[in-house]
Short mmCIF file of C-alpha atoms in Angstrom, two decimals:
data_model
loop_
_atom_site.label_atom_id
_atom_site.label_comp_id
_atom_site.label_asym_id
_atom_site.label_seq_id
_atom_site.Cartn_x
_atom_site.Cartn_y
_atom_site.Cartn_z
CA MET A 1 -6.90 -5.05 7.29
CA LEU A 2 -4.47 -2.18 7.04
CA ILE A 3 -2.43 -1.09 10.01
CA LYS A 4 0.19 1.69 10.12
CA SER A 5 3.60 0.18 10.12
CA ARG A 6 5.51 0.22 13.41
CA GLN A 7 9.22 0.12 14.12
CA ASP A 8 9.09 -3.54 15.05
CA ASP A 9 7.65 -4.37 11.54
CA GLU A 10 10.89 -3.12 9.96
CA LYS A 11 12.29 -6.55 8.97
CA MET A 12 8.95 -7.59 7.38
CA VAL A 13 8.72 -4.24 5.60
CA MET A 14 12.19 -4.63 4.20
CA GLY A 15 11.35 -8.19 3.06
CA LEU A 16 8.20 -6.98 1.28
CA PHE A 17 10.04 -4.06 -0.34
CA SER A 18 12.66 -6.49 -1.62
CA LEU A 19 10.00 -8.18 -3.71
CA LEU A 20 10.11 -5.09 -5.96
CA PRO A 21 12.72 -5.30 -8.77
CA GLY A 22 14.17 -1.86 -8.11
CA LEU A 23 14.69 -2.38 -4.41
CA LYS A 24 16.78 -5.58 -4.25
CA GLU A 25 19.94 -3.63 -3.36
CA ILE A 26 20.16 -2.62 0.28
CA ALA A 27 21.22 0.94 -0.49
CA HIS A 28 18.11 1.52 -2.61
CA LEU A 29 15.94 -0.18 0.03
CA ASN A 30 17.32 1.92 2.84
CA GLY A 31 16.83 5.09 0.71
CA GLU A 32 13.19 4.18 0.12
CA LEU A 33 12.60 3.49 3.81
CA ALA A 34 14.17 6.86 4.67
CA GLU A 35 11.69 8.57 2.31
CA TYR A 36 8.81 7.05 4.32
CA GLN A 37 10.15 8.69 7.50
CA LYS A 38 9.02 12.01 6.05
CA SER A 39 5.77 13.28 7.54
CA SER A 40 3.78 13.22 4.24
CA ARG A 41 4.42 9.49 3.66
CA THR A 42 2.91 6.50 5.53
CA LEU A 43 3.55 2.76 5.30
CA TYR A 44 0.79 0.38 6.10
CA VAL A 45 1.06 -3.34 6.54
CA TRP A 46 -1.83 -5.57 5.46
CA GLN A 47 -3.16 -8.76 6.93
CA GLU A 48 -6.18 -10.61 5.47
CA ASN A 49 -7.47 -11.07 9.05
CA PRO A 50 -6.18 -10.18 12.55
CA GLN A 51 -4.78 -13.70 13.14
CA SER A 52 -2.80 -13.93 9.92
CA GLN A 53 0.75 -12.85 9.28
CA ILE A 54 1.62 -9.61 7.47
CA GLN A 55 1.10 -10.34 3.81
CA GLY A 56 1.26 -6.97 2.18
CA LEU A 57 2.61 -3.43 2.22
CA LEU A 58 0.99 -0.21 1.07
CA GLY A 59 3.00 3.01 0.83
CA VAL A 60 1.13 6.28 0.37
CA GLU A 61 1.93 9.96 0.32
CA GLN A 62 -0.52 12.66 1.45
CA ILE A 63 -0.24 15.20 -1.32
CA ASN A 64 -2.84 17.49 0.28
CA PRO A 65 -5.80 16.94 2.64
CA GLU A 66 -7.95 15.66 -0.26
CA LEU A 67 -5.40 13.65 -2.27
CA LEU A 68 -3.52 10.45 -1.49
CA LEU A 69 -0.85 9.03 -3.84
CA VAL A 70 -0.33 5.23 -3.76
CA ARG A 71 3.45 4.90 -4.26
CA HIS A 72 3.83 1.13 -3.49
CA ILE A 73 1.42 -1.71 -3.22
CA ILE A 74 3.02 -5.15 -2.54
CA LEU A 75 1.61 -8.55 -1.70
CA THR A 76 3.52 -11.76 -0.93
CA PRO A 77 3.39 -14.31 -3.79
CA GLY A 78 1.00 -16.60 -1.87
CA VAL A 79 -1.78 -14.02 -1.66
CA ARG A 80 -1.10 -11.96 -4.72
CA SER A 81 -4.49 -11.45 -6.42
CA GLN A 82 -6.62 -8.67 -7.74
CA GLU A 83 -9.11 -9.33 -4.95
CA HIS A 84 -6.47 -8.75 -2.25
CA TYR A 85 -5.05 -5.62 -3.95
CA PHE A 86 -8.59 -4.27 -4.11
CA GLN A 87 -9.16 -5.10 -0.44
CA MET A 88 -6.06 -3.08 0.41
CA LEU A 89 -7.30 -0.11 -1.55
CA ASP A 90 -10.81 -0.46 -0.08
CA ASN A 91 -9.21 -0.41 3.41
CA LEU A 92 -7.18 2.71 2.53
CA GLN A 93 -10.30 4.48 1.23
CA HIS A 94 -12.18 3.56 4.41
CA LEU A 95 -9.37 5.04 6.53
CA ASN A 96 -9.28 8.19 4.36
CA GLN A 97 -12.91 8.72 3.41
CA ASP A 98 -12.48 12.36 2.43
CA SER A 99 -9.47 11.74 0.17
CA PHE A 100 -9.23 10.89 -3.51
CA ILE A 101 -6.81 7.99 -4.11
CA MET A 102 -4.62 8.13 -7.18
CA GLY A 103 -1.74 6.00 -8.38
CA SER A 104 1.86 6.73 -9.16
CA LEU A 105 3.20 5.69 -12.60
CA ALA A 106 3.89 2.22 -11.10
CA THR A 107 0.48 1.85 -9.44
CA GLN A 108 -1.88 3.88 -11.68
CA LYS A 109 -3.18 0.94 -13.70
CA LEU A 110 -4.15 -1.03 -10.59
CA VAL A 111 -5.77 1.97 -8.88
CA GLN A 112 -7.73 2.68 -12.05
CA HIS A 113 -8.99 -0.92 -12.26
CA TRP A 114 -9.99 -0.75 -8.52
CA ARG A 115 -11.84 2.51 -9.08
CA GLN A 116 -13.75 1.05 -12.05
CA ALA A 117 -14.63 -2.08 -10.11
CA SER A 118 -15.74 -0.04 -7.09
CA SER A 119 -17.95 2.21 -9.16
CA GLN A 120 -19.71 -0.85 -10.66
CA ALA A 121 -20.16 -2.64 -7.34
CA PRO A 122 -23.77 -2.67 -6.02
CA ALA A 123 -24.43 -0.32 -3.14
#
């Protein structure tokens, strides 16, 4: 389940971002968080169910009303699986039914696999 990140999620968000190789330094991490303060970017936290802890982070940018760019998709090591990544993207599509979801250079391969799997899923 995806939920828009709130101010009180900041420590968890920083911890999840620090799982990415390029964001281990606090200056880079703070810079990335500042970028998400812009109106076109949104951070979502992900929980497998409402009773579980935050286990993932999804950062998206609204390019235009019909296009969403997945900039970051992060899961904690304990739940890192293709199934959970796909659940996050399914949730994002459900929240943005009229938008096409595309990946950045870092997330493009995963988004493409999700799209292929979704198109093959029985209706």
